[in-house]
Amino acid sequence: LDLAEAVLSLRDPAGLGALIDVFSGEGVPRLAAEKALRRFDALTGKGSGYQVGGDRAALERIRTWWQEQGAQLKWNETTGRFE
């Protein structure tokens, strides 16, 4: 989670990928995973519909979105989100 936050502090969208790795990872403490998911939702403005340890279909939608959109995301200073 600290690595993701460091990358995000540089306004680099790769930090979102790191957050996805945290909240979807096996063996990640639940509190860290939930914090990463909340941060992801806040930084993307998306209601992911995913709950840690929950619906794998929602997680796959997030991963698909990331694969399709991740490289195109830019930081928007006005909204405080990646868009």
Coordinates of C-alpha atoms in Angstrom, one line a residue:
L1 CA 0.0 0.0 0.0
D2 CA 2.9 2.4 0.7
L3 CA 4.3 1.8 -2.7
A4 CA 1.0 2.5 -4.3
E5 CA 0.7 5.8 -2.4
A6 CA 4.2 6.8 -3.3
V7 CA 3.5 6.3 -7.0
L8 CA 0.1 8.1 -6.7
S9 CA 1.8 11.0 -5.0
L10 CA 3.6 11.6 -8.3
R11 CA 0.2 11.6 -10.0
D12 CA 1.1 8.5 -11.9
P13 CA -1.9 6.3 -12.8
A14 CA 0.3 3.2 -12.3
G15 CA -0.5 3.7 -8.6
L16 CA -4.0 2.6 -9.4
G17 CA -2.7 -0.7 -10.7
A18 CA -0.8 -1.1 -7.5
L19 CA -4.0 -0.5 -5.5
I20 CA -5.7 -3.1 -7.5
D21 CA -2.9 -5.6 -6.7
V22 CA -3.4 -4.8 -3.0
F23 CA -7.1 -5.1 -2.8
S24 CA -7.3 -8.2 -5.0
G25 CA -4.2 -9.9 -3.6
E26 CA -4.2 -13.2 -1.7
G27 CA -2.9 -12.9 1.9
V28 CA -3.2 -9.1 2.1
P29 CA -4.5 -8.1 5.5
R30 CA -8.2 -7.2 5.1
L31 CA -7.8 -3.7 6.5
A32 CA -5.1 -2.9 4.0
A33 CA -7.1 -4.3 1.2
E34 CA -10.2 -2.3 2.2
K35 CA -8.1 0.9 2.5
A36 CA -6.7 0.3 -1.0
L37 CA -10.2 -0.3 -2.4
R38 CA -11.6 2.9 -0.8
R39 CA -8.6 4.9 -2.2
F40 CA -9.1 3.4 -5.7
D41 CA -12.8 4.3 -5.7
A42 CA -12.0 7.9 -4.5
L43 CA -9.2 8.4 -7.1
T44 CA -11.3 7.1 -10.0
G45 CA -14.7 8.4 -9.0
K46 CA -16.0 4.9 -9.7
G47 CA -18.3 3.0 -7.5
S48 CA -16.5 -0.3 -8.2
G49 CA -19.2 -2.5 -6.7
Y50 CA -16.4 -4.7 -5.4
Q51 CA -16.1 -5.7 -1.8
V52 CA -12.8 -7.2 -0.5
G53 CA -13.1 -11.0 -0.7
G54 CA -16.5 -10.6 -2.5
D55 CA -17.8 -10.9 -6.0
R56 CA -15.1 -11.9 -8.4
A57 CA -17.1 -10.7 -11.4
A58 CA -16.8 -7.1 -10.0
L59 CA -13.1 -7.6 -9.6
E60 CA -12.7 -8.8 -13.2
R61 CA -14.6 -5.7 -14.4
I62 CA -12.1 -3.5 -12.5
R63 CA -9.2 -5.4 -14.1
T64 CA -10.7 -5.2 -17.5
W65 CA -11.3 -1.4 -17.1
W66 CA -7.7 -1.0 -15.9
Q67 CA -6.3 -3.0 -18.9
E68 CA -8.4 -0.9 -21.3
Q69 CA -8.2 2.5 -19.8
G70 CA -5.2 2.6 -17.4
A71 CA -2.6 3.8 -19.9
Q72 CA -4.9 6.7 -21.0
L73 CA -5.7 8.1 -17.5
K74 CA -4.5 11.5 -16.6
W75 CA -4.7 13.3 -13.3
N76 CA -7.3 16.0 -13.2
E77 CA -6.3 18.7 -10.7
T78 CA -9.9 20.1 -10.6
T79 CA -11.6 16.9 -9.6
G80 CA -8.7 15.3 -7.8
R81 CA -9.2 12.1 -9.8
F82 CA -7.7 10.1 -12.6
E83 CA -9.8 10.5 -15.7

